[in-house]
Each structure stands twice: as structure tokens, then as C-alpha cells.
């Protein structure tokens, strides 16, 4: 059986307690919520695009797609995409300011 190496570069060094990152639950929670909101608003925008395409394509042939509710699907991407962009910008700013404070 081969003997374990004595080379110190092949063993992970123990991190001193001064270099350990401090917990930041508030910022982590904010970044997690913003990331989830980006995904949710993106999904809402995609559903709105699909619903608008269904309404435009099938409103004359299928009575179900001629209803008033399908006309409001046009507004879903118009509202969700700007909100998604604002969440992405807030997420980038939050992440950059956190990294700047750590340095």
C-alpha cells in the first residue's frame, strides 16, 4: 500500500478564522428573493407571449380564444419584463456592493 504524501501542497490548508467570510443573512435573503423574482417575472412574460400568440392565431376559429380575458394577456409581458429588468439591476447592484465591502 503506498504511503500518503508529505508534500504540503497536496493537502488542503486550514483556513484561519480571520479569513472566514462573515455571515450576511440579510443580503443573502435579498439576493435570493431578487433571483426568484427574476425567474417568476420571466415566466410570466413567456406565458403572456404564448397567450398573446394563441389569441391572435385562434381568435377567429375557436370561440374560447375570442374572449376578453385573452386580450389582457397582451399586457403581461409589458408589465413583467420591465419589472424583471429592475430586479436584475437591483440584484447586480446588491451583489457588486457586497463584493466591494468584502474587499
JSON list of C-alpha atoms in Angstrom, two decimals:
[
{"chain": "A", "resi": 1, "resn": "UNK", "atom": "CA", "xyz": [0.00, 0.00, 0.00]},
{"chain": "A", "resi": 2, "resn": "UNK", "atom": "CA", "xyz": [1.52, 3.37, -0.98]},
{"chain": "A", "resi": 3, "resn": "UNK", "atom": "CA", "xyz": [2.26, 5.85, 1.76]},
{"chain": "A", "resi": 4, "resn": "UNK", "atom": "CA", "xyz": [0.47, 9.21, 1.86]},
{"chain": "A", "resi": 5, "resn": "UNK", "atom": "CA", "xyz": [2.49, 12.12, 0.55]},
{"chain": "A", "resi": 6, "resn": "UNK", "atom": "CA", "xyz": [4.27, 14.50, 2.92]},
{"chain": "A", "resi": 7, "resn": "UNK", "atom": "CA", "xyz": [4.09, 17.28, 0.34]},
{"chain": "A", "resi": 8, "resn": "UNK", "atom": "CA", "xyz": [2.22, 20.21, 1.96]},
{"chain": "A", "resi": 9, "resn": "UNK", "atom": "CA", "xyz": [0.91, 21.45, -1.41]},
{"chain": "A", "resi": 10, "resn": "UNK", "atom": "CA", "xyz": [-1.20, 18.31, -1.78]},
{"chain": "A", "resi": 11, "resn": "UNK", "atom": "CA", "xyz": [-3.11, 18.84, 1.44]},
{"chain": "A", "resi": 12, "resn": "UNK", "atom": "CA", "xyz": [-5.77, 21.48, 1.89]},
{"chain": "A", "resi": 13, "resn": "UNK", "atom": "CA", "xyz": [-4.71, 24.17, 4.29]},
{"chain": "A", "resi": 14, "resn": "UNK", "atom": "CA", "xyz": [-6.92, 25.03, 7.20]},
{"chain": "A", "resi": 15, "resn": "UNK", "atom": "CA", "xyz": [-8.44, 28.44, 6.79]},
{"chain": "A", "resi": 16, "resn": "UNK", "atom": "CA", "xyz": [-7.73, 30.84, 9.66]},
{"chain": "A", "resi": 17, "resn": "UNK", "atom": "CA", "xyz": [-10.77, 32.20, 11.45]},
{"chain": "A", "resi": 18, "resn": "UNK", "atom": "CA", "xyz": [-9.93, 35.77, 10.35]},
{"chain": "A", "resi": 19, "resn": "UNK", "atom": "CA", "xyz": [-10.32, 34.91, 6.66]},
{"chain": "A", "resi": 20, "resn": "UNK", "atom": "CA", "xyz": [-13.60, 33.06, 7.05]},
{"chain": "A", "resi": 21, "resn": "UNK", "atom": "CA", "xyz": [-16.46, 35.01, 5.46]},
{"chain": "A", "resi": 22, "resn": "UNK", "atom": "CA", "xyz": [-18.82, 36.59, 7.94]},
{"chain": "A", "resi": 23, "resn": "UNK", "atom": "CA", "xyz": [-22.46, 35.54, 7.71]},
{"chain": "A", "resi": 24, "resn": "UNK", "atom": "CA", "xyz": [-24.68, 38.05, 5.98]},
{"chain": "A", "resi": 25, "resn": "UNK", "atom": "CA", "xyz": [-28.22, 36.68, 6.17]},
{"chain": "A", "resi": 26, "resn": "UNK", "atom": "CA", "xyz": [-29.99, 39.91, 5.18]},
{"chain": "A", "resi": 27, "resn": "UNK", "atom": "CA", "xyz": [-28.09, 40.40, 1.95]},
{"chain": "A", "resi": 28, "resn": "UNK", "atom": "CA", "xyz": [-28.26, 36.71, 1.07]},
{"chain": "A", "resi": 29, "resn": "UNK", "atom": "CA", "xyz": [-32.02, 36.69, 1.60]},
{"chain": "A", "resi": 30, "resn": "UNK", "atom": "CA", "xyz": [-32.43, 39.82, -0.55]},
{"chain": "A", "resi": 31, "resn": "UNK", "atom": "CA", "xyz": [-30.35, 38.33, -3.38]},
{"chain": "A", "resi": 32, "resn": "UNK", "atom": "CA", "xyz": [-32.28, 35.05, -3.18]},
{"chain": "A", "resi": 33, "resn": "UNK", "atom": "CA", "xyz": [-35.64, 36.85, -3.35]},
{"chain": "A", "resi": 34, "resn": "UNK", "atom": "CA", "xyz": [-34.49, 39.01, -6.27]},
{"chain": "A", "resi": 35, "resn": "UNK", "atom": "CA", "xyz": [-33.25, 35.95, -8.16]},
{"chain": "A", "resi": 36, "resn": "UNK", "atom": "CA", "xyz": [-36.59, 34.19, -7.63]},
{"chain": "A", "resi": 37, "resn": "UNK", "atom": "CA", "xyz": [-38.46, 37.31, -8.78]},
{"chain": "A", "resi": 38, "resn": "UNK", "atom": "CA", "xyz": [-36.38, 37.45, -11.97]},
{"chain": "A", "resi": 39, "resn": "UNK", "atom": "CA", "xyz": [-37.36, 33.86, -12.77]},
{"chain": "A", "resi": 40, "resn": "UNK", "atom": "CA", "xyz": [-41.04, 34.44, -11.90]},
{"chain": "A", "resi": 41, "resn": "UNK", "atom": "CA", "xyz": [-41.33, 37.62, -13.98]},
{"chain": "A", "resi": 42, "resn": "UNK", "atom": "CA", "xyz": [-39.55, 35.91, -16.88]},
{"chain": "A", "resi": 43, "resn": "UNK", "atom": "CA", "xyz": [-42.01, 33.01, -16.72]},
{"chain": "A", "resi": 44, "resn": "UNK", "atom": "CA", "xyz": [-44.96, 35.41, -16.59]},
{"chain": "A", "resi": 45, "resn": "UNK", "atom": "CA", "xyz": [-43.63, 37.22, -19.65]},
{"chain": "A", "resi": 46, "resn": "UNK", "atom": "CA", "xyz": [-43.22, 33.94, -21.57]},
{"chain": "A", "resi": 47, "resn": "UNK", "atom": "CA", "xyz": [-46.75, 32.83, -20.64]},
{"chain": "A", "resi": 48, "resn": "UNK", "atom": "CA", "xyz": [-48.03, 36.24, -21.75]},
{"chain": "A", "resi": 49, "resn": "UNK", "atom": "CA", "xyz": [-46.24, 35.96, -25.10]},
{"chain": "A", "resi": 50, "resn": "UNK", "atom": "CA", "xyz": [-47.65, 32.47, -25.65]},
{"chain": "A", "resi": 51, "resn": "UNK", "atom": "CA", "xyz": [-51.17, 33.55, -24.66]},
{"chain": "A", "resi": 52, "resn": "UNK", "atom": "CA", "xyz": [-50.99, 36.56, -26.97]},
{"chain": "A", "resi": 53, "resn": "UNK", "atom": "CA", "xyz": [-49.88, 34.37, -29.86]},
{"chain": "A", "resi": 54, "resn": "UNK", "atom": "CA", "xyz": [-52.72, 31.92, -29.18]},
{"chain": "A", "resi": 55, "resn": "UNK", "atom": "CA", "xyz": [-55.23, 34.76, -29.01]},
{"chain": "A", "resi": 56, "resn": "UNK", "atom": "CA", "xyz": [-54.05, 36.28, -32.29]},
{"chain": "A", "resi": 57, "resn": "UNK", "atom": "CA", "xyz": [-53.81, 32.98, -34.13]},
{"chain": "A", "resi": 58, "resn": "UNK", "atom": "CA", "xyz": [-57.02, 31.31, -32.95]},
{"chain": "A", "resi": 59, "resn": "UNK", "atom": "CA", "xyz": [-59.49, 34.07, -32.07]},
{"chain": "A", "resi": 60, "resn": "UNK", "atom": "CA", "xyz": [-61.35, 33.78, -35.38]},
{"chain": "A", "resi": 61, "resn": "UNK", "atom": "CA", "xyz": [-61.60, 29.99, -35.48]},
{"chain": "A", "resi": 62, "resn": "UNK", "atom": "CA", "xyz": [-62.08, 28.93, -31.84]},
{"chain": "A", "resi": 63, "resn": "UNK", "atom": "CA", "xyz": [-64.63, 30.73, -29.68]},
{"chain": "A", "resi": 64, "resn": "UNK", "atom": "CA", "xyz": [-62.63, 30.08, -26.47]},
{"chain": "A", "resi": 65, "resn": "UNK", "atom": "CA", "xyz": [-59.75, 32.28, -27.65]},
{"chain": "A", "resi": 66, "resn": "UNK", "atom": "CA", "xyz": [-62.06, 35.12, -28.69]},
{"chain": "A", "resi": 67, "resn": "UNK", "atom": "CA", "xyz": [-62.86, 36.01, -25.06]},
{"chain": "A", "resi": 68, "resn": "UNK", "atom": "CA", "xyz": [-61.93, 39.27, -23.37]},
{"chain": "A", "resi": 69, "resn": "UNK", "atom": "CA", "xyz": [-59.53, 37.62, -20.90]},
{"chain": "A", "resi": 70, "resn": "UNK", "atom": "CA", "xyz": [-57.14, 36.64, -23.69]},
{"chain": "A", "resi": 71, "resn": "UNK", "atom": "CA", "xyz": [-56.85, 40.29, -24.74]},
{"chain": "A", "resi": 72, "resn": "UNK", "atom": "CA", "xyz": [-55.37, 41.09, -21.33]},
{"chain": "A", "resi": 73, "resn": "UNK", "atom": "CA", "xyz": [-52.61, 38.56, -21.95]},
{"chain": "A", "resi": 74, "resn": "UNK", "atom": "CA", "xyz": [-51.04, 41.23, -24.17]},
{"chain": "A", "resi": 75, "resn": "UNK", "atom": "CA", "xyz": [-50.26, 43.27, -21.05]},
{"chain": "A", "resi": 76, "resn": "UNK", "atom": "CA", "xyz": [-48.47, 40.50, -19.15]},
{"chain": "A", "resi": 77, "resn": "UNK", "atom": "CA", "xyz": [-45.11, 40.87, -20.97]},
{"chain": "A", "resi": 78, "resn": "UNK", "atom": "CA", "xyz": [-45.42, 44.65, -21.00]},
{"chain": "A", "resi": 79, "resn": "UNK", "atom": "CA", "xyz": [-45.60, 44.68, -17.20]},
{"chain": "A", "resi": 80, "resn": "UNK", "atom": "CA", "xyz": [-43.44, 41.65, -16.33]},
{"chain": "A", "resi": 81, "resn": "UNK", "atom": "CA", "xyz": [-40.39, 42.44, -18.49]},
{"chain": "A", "resi": 82, "resn": "UNK", "atom": "CA", "xyz": [-39.66, 45.91, -17.01]},
{"chain": "A", "resi": 83, "resn": "UNK", "atom": "CA", "xyz": [-40.13, 44.50, -13.51]},
{"chain": "A", "resi": 84, "resn": "UNK", "atom": "CA", "xyz": [-37.75, 41.67, -14.36]},
{"chain": "A", "resi": 85, "resn": "UNK", "atom": "CA", "xyz": [-35.16, 44.14, -15.65]},
{"chain": "A", "resi": 86, "resn": "UNK", "atom": "CA", "xyz": [-35.47, 46.21, -12.46]},
{"chain": "A", "resi": 87, "resn": "UNK", "atom": "CA", "xyz": [-34.94, 43.07, -10.36]},
{"chain": "A", "resi": 88, "resn": "UNK", "atom": "CA", "xyz": [-31.86, 42.13, -12.40]},
{"chain": "A", "resi": 89, "resn": "UNK", "atom": "CA", "xyz": [-30.40, 45.62, -11.96]},
{"chain": "A", "resi": 90, "resn": "UNK", "atom": "CA", "xyz": [-31.09, 45.53, -8.21]},
{"chain": "A", "resi": 91, "resn": "UNK", "atom": "CA", "xyz": [-29.52, 42.07, -7.99]},
{"chain": "A", "resi": 92, "resn": "UNK", "atom": "CA", "xyz": [-26.37, 43.21, -9.80]},
{"chain": "A", "resi": 93, "resn": "UNK", "atom": "CA", "xyz": [-26.06, 46.32, -7.63]},
{"chain": "A", "resi": 94, "resn": "UNK", "atom": "CA", "xyz": [-26.58, 44.31, -4.44]},
{"chain": "A", "resi": 95, "resn": "UNK", "atom": "CA", "xyz": [-24.03, 41.72, -5.48]},
{"chain": "A", "resi": 96, "resn": "UNK", "atom": "CA", "xyz": [-21.45, 44.32, -6.54]},
{"chain": "A", "resi": 97, "resn": "UNK", "atom": "CA", "xyz": [-21.82, 46.34, -3.35]},
{"chain": "A", "resi": 98, "resn": "UNK", "atom": "CA", "xyz": [-21.43, 43.17, -1.26]},
{"chain": "A", "resi": 99, "resn": "UNK", "atom": "CA", "xyz": [-18.24, 42.24, -3.08]},
{"chain": "A", "resi": 100, "resn": "UNK", "atom": "CA", "xyz": [-16.89, 45.77, -2.70]},
{"chain": "A", "resi": 101, "resn": "UNK", "atom": "CA", "xyz": [-17.49, 45.68, 1.06]},
{"chain": "A", "resi": 102, "resn": "UNK", "atom": "CA", "xyz": [-15.75, 42.33, 1.39]},
{"chain": "A", "resi": 103, "resn": "UNK", "atom": "CA", "xyz": [-12.63, 43.72, -0.28]}
]
